[in-house]
Amino acid sequence: MSINTERDIEANLQIGPTDQGFVRLFIEADGIEIPMDFTPEEAEEIAEEIRAAAAAATLK
């Protein structure tokens, strides 16, 4: 599996702050829940990567 491999899986994504000062990405798919906690600095880096990917995808 790679970033370009399509899958027919439906998932929900929630993003928000935790009461412990982290940023949580919460993914739910097919009865599986995946909470992923990041420091605010890590979350900023992820946001930059998402913006860069969106910009690159726009050029295609």
PDB file of N, CA and C in Angstrom:
ATOM      1  N   MET A   1       0.847  -1.169   0.000  1.00  0.00           N
ATOM      2  CA  MET A   1       0.000   0.000   0.000  1.00  0.00           C
ATOM      3  C   MET A   1       0.894   1.234   0.000  1.00  0.00           C
ATOM      4  N   SER A   2       0.490   2.216  -0.768  1.00  0.00           N
ATOM      5  CA  SER A   2       1.226   3.474  -0.816  1.00  0.00           C
ATOM      6  C   SER A   2       0.241   4.636  -0.767  1.00  0.00           C
ATOM      7  N   ILE A   3       0.774   5.821  -0.786  1.00  0.00           N
ATOM      8  CA  ILE A   3      -0.059   7.022  -0.715  1.00  0.00           C
ATOM      9  C   ILE A   3      -0.999   7.118  -1.922  1.00  0.00           C
ATOM     10  N   ASN A   4      -0.614   6.510  -3.045  1.00  0.00           N
ATOM     11  CA  ASN A   4      -1.427   6.575  -4.253  1.00  0.00           C
ATOM     12  C   ASN A   4      -2.355   5.387  -4.436  1.00  0.00           C
ATOM     13  N   THR A   5      -2.359   4.441  -3.506  1.00  0.00           N
ATOM     14  CA  THR A   5      -3.245   3.291  -3.593  1.00  0.00           C
ATOM     15  C   THR A   5      -4.621   3.672  -3.056  1.00  0.00           C
ATOM     16  N   GLU A   6      -5.634   3.552  -3.907  1.00  0.00           N
ATOM     17  CA  GLU A   6      -6.983   3.903  -3.487  1.00  0.00           C
ATOM     18  C   GLU A   6      -7.599   2.761  -2.690  1.00  0.00           C
ATOM     19  N   ARG A   7      -8.409   3.121  -1.709  1.00  0.00           N
ATOM     20  CA  ARG A   7      -9.115   2.155  -0.877  1.00  0.00           C
ATOM     21  C   ARG A   7     -10.571   2.583  -0.780  1.00  0.00           C
ATOM     22  N   ASP A   8     -11.434   1.608  -0.683  1.00  0.00           N
ATOM     23  CA  ASP A   8     -12.856   1.896  -0.524  1.00  0.00           C
ATOM     24  C   ASP A   8     -13.222   1.743   0.952  1.00  0.00           C
ATOM     25  N   ILE A   9     -12.661   2.629   1.789  1.00  0.00           N
ATOM     26  CA  ILE A   9     -12.897   2.610   3.224  1.00  0.00           C
ATOM     27  C   ILE A   9     -13.426   3.977   3.635  1.00  0.00           C
ATOM     28  N   GLU A  10     -14.505   3.956   4.384  1.00  0.00           N
ATOM     29  CA  GLU A  10     -15.056   5.212   4.885  1.00  0.00           C
ATOM     30  C   GLU A  10     -14.533   5.440   6.300  1.00  0.00           C
ATOM     31  N   ALA A  11     -14.091   6.648   6.581  1.00  0.00           N
ATOM     32  CA  ALA A  11     -13.551   6.971   7.900  1.00  0.00           C
ATOM     33  C   ALA A  11     -13.996   8.362   8.316  1.00  0.00           C
ATOM     34  N   ASN A  12     -14.030   8.566   9.611  1.00  0.00           N
ATOM     35  CA  ASN A  12     -14.325   9.878  10.180  1.00  0.00           C
ATOM     36  C   ASN A  12     -13.067  10.415  10.836  1.00  0.00           C
ATOM     37  N   LEU A  13     -12.841  11.713  10.681  1.00  0.00           N
ATOM     38  CA  LEU A  13     -11.684  12.363  11.269  1.00  0.00           C
ATOM     39  C   LEU A  13     -12.157  13.533  12.110  1.00  0.00           C
ATOM     40  N   GLN A  14     -11.711  13.568  13.354  1.00  0.00           N
ATOM     41  CA  GLN A  14     -11.975  14.696  14.240  1.00  0.00           C
ATOM     42  C   GLN A  14     -10.630  15.251  14.690  1.00  0.00           C
ATOM     43  N   ILE A  15     -10.544  16.558  14.796  1.00  0.00           N
ATOM     44  CA  ILE A  15      -9.313  17.214  15.222  1.00  0.00           C
ATOM     45  C   ILE A  15      -9.665  18.221  16.304  1.00  0.00           C
ATOM     46  N   GLY A  16      -8.913  18.193  17.401  1.00  0.00           N
ATOM     47  CA  GLY A  16      -9.193  19.148  18.451  1.00  0.00           C
ATOM     48  C   GLY A  16      -8.156  19.090  19.558  1.00  0.00           C
ATOM     49  N   PRO A  17      -8.212  20.062  20.461  1.00  0.00           N
ATOM     50  CA  PRO A  17      -7.283  20.083  21.587  1.00  0.00           C
ATOM     51  C   PRO A  17      -7.761  19.140  22.685  1.00  0.00           C
ATOM     52  N   THR A  18      -6.813  18.598  23.443  1.00  0.00           N
ATOM     53  CA  THR A  18      -7.159  17.780  24.604  1.00  0.00           C
ATOM     54  C   THR A  18      -7.022  18.636  25.858  1.00  0.00           C
ATOM     55  N   ASP A  19      -7.529  18.118  26.961  1.00  0.00           N
ATOM     56  CA  ASP A  19      -7.407  18.850  28.220  1.00  0.00           C
ATOM     57  C   ASP A  19      -6.000  18.746  28.806  1.00  0.00           C
ATOM     58  N   GLN A  20      -5.124  17.996  28.129  1.00  0.00           N
ATOM     59  CA  GLN A  20      -3.742  17.839  28.571  1.00  0.00           C
ATOM     60  C   GLN A  20      -2.775  18.703  27.753  1.00  0.00           C
ATOM     61  N   GLY A  21      -3.314  19.526  26.844  1.00  0.00           N
ATOM     62  CA  GLY A  21      -2.469  20.427  26.069  1.00  0.00           C
ATOM     63  C   GLY A  21      -1.927  19.845  24.775  1.00  0.00           C
ATOM     64  N   PHE A  22      -2.508  18.745  24.334  1.00  0.00           N
ATOM     65  CA  PHE A  22      -2.099  18.150  23.069  1.00  0.00           C
ATOM     66  C   PHE A  22      -3.140  18.436  21.997  1.00  0.00           C
ATOM     67  N   VAL A  23      -2.779  18.189  20.754  1.00  0.00           N
ATOM     68  CA  VAL A  23      -3.722  18.235  19.644  1.00  0.00           C
ATOM     69  C   VAL A  23      -3.988  16.789  19.268  1.00  0.00           C
ATOM     70  N   ARG A  24      -5.254  16.417  19.224  1.00  0.00           N
ATOM     71  CA  ARG A  24      -5.599  15.034  18.925  1.00  0.00           C
ATOM     72  C   ARG A  24      -6.244  14.923  17.553  1.00  0.00           C
ATOM     73  N   LEU A  25      -5.728  13.988  16.758  1.00  0.00           N
ATOM     74  CA  LEU A  25      -6.393  13.530  15.544  1.00  0.00           C
ATOM     75  C   LEU A  25      -7.067  12.229  15.940  1.00  0.00           C
ATOM     76  N   PHE A  26      -8.370  12.162  15.783  1.00  0.00           N
ATOM     77  CA  PHE A  26      -9.132  10.979  16.177  1.00  0.00           C
ATOM     78  C   PHE A  26      -9.762  10.410  14.919  1.00  0.00           C
ATOM     79  N   ILE A  27      -9.342   9.205  14.559  1.00  0.00           N
ATOM     80  CA  ILE A  27      -9.805   8.557  13.338  1.00  0.00           C
ATOM     81  C   ILE A  27     -10.638   7.349  13.722  1.00  0.00           C
ATOM     82  N   GLU A  28     -11.808   7.222  13.097  1.00  0.00           N
ATOM     83  CA  GLU A  28     -12.678   6.084  13.329  1.00  0.00           C
ATOM     84  C   GLU A  28     -13.061   5.485  11.988  1.00  0.00           C
ATOM     85  N   ALA A  29     -12.844   4.168  11.854  1.00  0.00           N
ATOM     86  CA  ALA A  29     -13.190   3.477  10.616  1.00  0.00           C
ATOM     87  C   ALA A  29     -13.462   2.011  10.918  1.00  0.00           C
ATOM     88  N   ASP A  30     -14.554   1.507  10.407  1.00  0.00           N
ATOM     89  CA  ASP A  30     -14.903   0.091  10.555  1.00  0.00           C
ATOM     90  C   ASP A  30     -14.816  -0.388  11.997  1.00  0.00           C
ATOM     91  N   GLY A  31     -15.295   0.417  12.940  1.00  0.00           N
ATOM     92  CA  GLY A  31     -15.298   0.030  14.343  1.00  0.00           C
ATOM     93  C   GLY A  31     -13.965   0.166  15.056  1.00  0.00           C
ATOM     94  N   ILE A  32     -12.968   0.685  14.372  1.00  0.00           N
ATOM     95  CA  ILE A  32     -11.655   0.896  14.974  1.00  0.00           C
ATOM     96  C   ILE A  32     -11.487   2.377  15.267  1.00  0.00           C
ATOM     97  N   GLU A  33     -11.018   2.702  16.462  1.00  0.00           N
ATOM     98  CA  GLU A  33     -10.769   4.090  16.840  1.00  0.00           C
ATOM     99  C   GLU A  33      -9.280   4.281  17.049  1.00  0.00           C
ATOM    100  N   ILE A  34      -8.716   5.309  16.422  1.00  0.00           N
ATOM    101  CA  ILE A  34      -7.287   5.593  16.538  1.00  0.00           C
ATOM    102  C   ILE A  34      -7.102   7.029  17.018  1.00  0.00           C
ATOM    103  N   PRO A  35      -6.793   7.216  18.304  1.00  0.00           N
ATOM    104  CA  PRO A  35      -6.476   8.556  18.787  1.00  0.00           C
ATOM    105  C   PRO A  35      -4.975   8.800  18.617  1.00  0.00           C
ATOM    106  N   MET A  36      -4.626   9.917  18.025  1.00  0.00           N
ATOM    107  CA  MET A  36      -3.223  10.271  17.810  1.00  0.00           C
ATOM    108  C   MET A  36      -2.988  11.641  18.418  1.00  0.00           C
ATOM    109  N   ASP A  37      -2.157  11.701  19.462  1.00  0.00           N
ATOM    110  CA  ASP A  37      -1.884  12.953  20.158  1.00  0.00           C
ATOM    111  C   ASP A  37      -0.535  13.527  19.735  1.00  0.00           C
ATOM    112  N   PHE A  38      -0.518  14.849  19.550  1.00  0.00           N
ATOM    113  CA  PHE A  38       0.687  15.556  19.122  1.00  0.00           C
ATOM    114  C   PHE A  38       0.859  16.802  19.974  1.00  0.00           C
ATOM    115  N   THR A  39       2.114  17.186  20.174  1.00  0.00           N
ATOM    116  CA  THR A  39       2.363  18.463  20.824  1.00  0.00           C
ATOM    117  C   THR A  39       1.910  19.566  19.869  1.00  0.00           C
ATOM    118  N   PRO A  40       1.663  20.764  20.377  1.00  0.00           N
ATOM    119  CA  PRO A  40       1.294  21.854  19.475  1.00  0.00           C
ATOM    120  C   PRO A  40       2.338  22.082  18.378  1.00  0.00           C
ATOM    121  N   GLU A  41       3.621  21.922  18.715  1.00  0.00           N
ATOM    122  CA  GLU A  41       4.676  22.114  17.712  1.00  0.00           C
ATOM    123  C   GLU A  41       4.594  21.042  16.619  1.00  0.00           C
ATOM    124  N   GLU A  42       4.366  19.800  17.022  1.00  0.00           N
ATOM    125  CA  GLU A  42       4.215  18.725  16.040  1.00  0.00           C
ATOM    126  C   GLU A  42       2.989  18.954  15.165  1.00  0.00           C
ATOM    127  N   ALA A  43       1.904  19.432  15.789  1.00  0.00           N
ATOM    128  CA  ALA A  43       0.682  19.706  15.034  1.00  0.00           C
ATOM    129  C   ALA A  43       0.913  20.802  13.993  1.00  0.00           C
ATOM    130  N   GLU A  44       1.705  21.809  14.342  1.00  0.00           N
ATOM    131  CA  GLU A  44       2.034  22.868  13.382  1.00  0.00           C
ATOM    132  C   GLU A  44       2.815  22.293  12.202  1.00  0.00           C
ATOM    133  N   GLU A  45       3.748  21.386  12.473  1.00  0.00           N
ATOM    134  CA  GLU A  45       4.514  20.752  11.399  1.00  0.00           C
ATOM    135  C   GLU A  45       3.602  19.928  10.487  1.00  0.00           C
ATOM    136  N   ILE A  46       2.666  19.201  11.084  1.00  0.00           N
ATOM    137  CA  ILE A  46       1.716  18.409  10.301  1.00  0.00           C
ATOM    138  C   ILE A  46       0.859  19.327   9.444  1.00  0.00           C
ATOM    139  N   ALA A  47       0.408  20.441  10.023  1.00  0.00           N
ATOM    140  CA  ALA A  47      -0.402  21.403   9.273  1.00  0.00           C
ATOM    141  C   ALA A  47       0.375  21.959   8.081  1.00  0.00           C
ATOM    142  N   GLU A  48       1.654  22.229   8.270  1.00  0.00           N
ATOM    143  CA  GLU A  48       2.483  22.717   7.165  1.00  0.00           C
ATOM    144  C   GLU A  48       2.598  21.661   6.067  1.00  0.00           C
ATOM    145  N   GLU A  49       2.744  20.394   6.458  1.00  0.00           N
ATOM    146  CA  GLU A  49       2.823  19.313   5.480  1.00  0.00           C
ATOM    147  C   GLU A  49       1.513  19.174   4.707  1.00  0.00           C
ATOM    148  N   ILE A  50       0.385  19.322   5.398  1.00  0.00           N
ATOM    149  CA  ILE A  50      -0.920  19.258   4.731  1.00  0.00           C
ATOM    150  C   ILE A  50      -1.070  20.405   3.755  1.00  0.00           C
ATOM    151  N   ARG A  51      -0.670  21.624   4.162  1.00  0.00           N
ATOM    152  CA  ARG A  51      -0.760  22.774   3.250  1.00  0.00           C
ATOM    153  C   ARG A  51       0.124  22.577   2.028  1.00  0.00           C
ATOM    154  N   ALA A  52       1.338  22.053   2.220  1.00  0.00           N
ATOM    155  CA  ALA A  52       2.260  21.810   1.099  1.00  0.00           C
ATOM    156  C   ALA A  52       1.680  20.753   0.159  1.00  0.00           C
ATOM    157  N   ALA A  53       1.086  19.701   0.713  1.00  0.00           N
ATOM    158  CA  ALA A  53       0.494  18.660  -0.131  1.00  0.00           C
ATOM    159  C   ALA A  53      -0.693  19.206  -0.907  1.00  0.00           C
ATOM    160  N   ALA A  54      -1.503  20.052  -0.264  1.00  0.00           N
ATOM    161  CA  ALA A  54      -2.645  20.652  -0.957  1.00  0.00           C
ATOM    162  C   ALA A  54      -2.173  21.546  -2.099  1.00  0.00           C
ATOM    163  N   ALA A  55      -1.119  22.303  -1.859  1.00  0.00           N
ATOM    164  CA  ALA A  55      -0.583  23.165  -2.910  1.00  0.00           C
ATOM    165  C   ALA A  55      -0.045  22.326  -4.074  1.00  0.00           C
ATOM    166  N   ALA A  56       0.653  21.238  -3.757  1.00  0.00           N
ATOM    167  CA  ALA A  56       1.194  20.369  -4.809  1.00  0.00           C
ATOM    168  C   ALA A  56       0.073  19.692  -5.590  1.00  0.00           C
ATOM    169  N   ALA A  57      -0.986  19.285  -4.893  1.00  0.00           N
ATOM    170  CA  ALA A  57      -2.101  18.626  -5.563  1.00  0.00           C
ATOM    171  C   ALA A  57      -2.835  19.601  -6.479  1.00  0.00           C
ATOM    172  N   THR A  58      -2.860  20.871  -6.102  1.00  0.00           N
ATOM    173  CA  THR A  58      -3.521  21.886  -6.923  1.00  0.00           C
ATOM    174  C   THR A  58      -2.811  22.070  -8.258  1.00  0.00           C
ATOM    175  N   LEU A  59      -1.516  21.859  -8.270  1.00  0.00           N
ATOM    176  CA  LEU A  59      -0.720  22.043  -9.498  1.00  0.00           C
ATOM    177  C   LEU A  59      -0.917  20.908 -10.490  1.00  0.00           C
ATOM    178  N   LYS A  60      -1.460  19.791 -10.054  1.00  0.00           N
ATOM    179  CA  LYS A  60      -1.601  18.630 -10.946  1.00  0.00           C
ATOM    180  C   LYS A  60      -2.856  18.690 -11.753  1.00  0.00           C
TER     181      LYS A  60
END
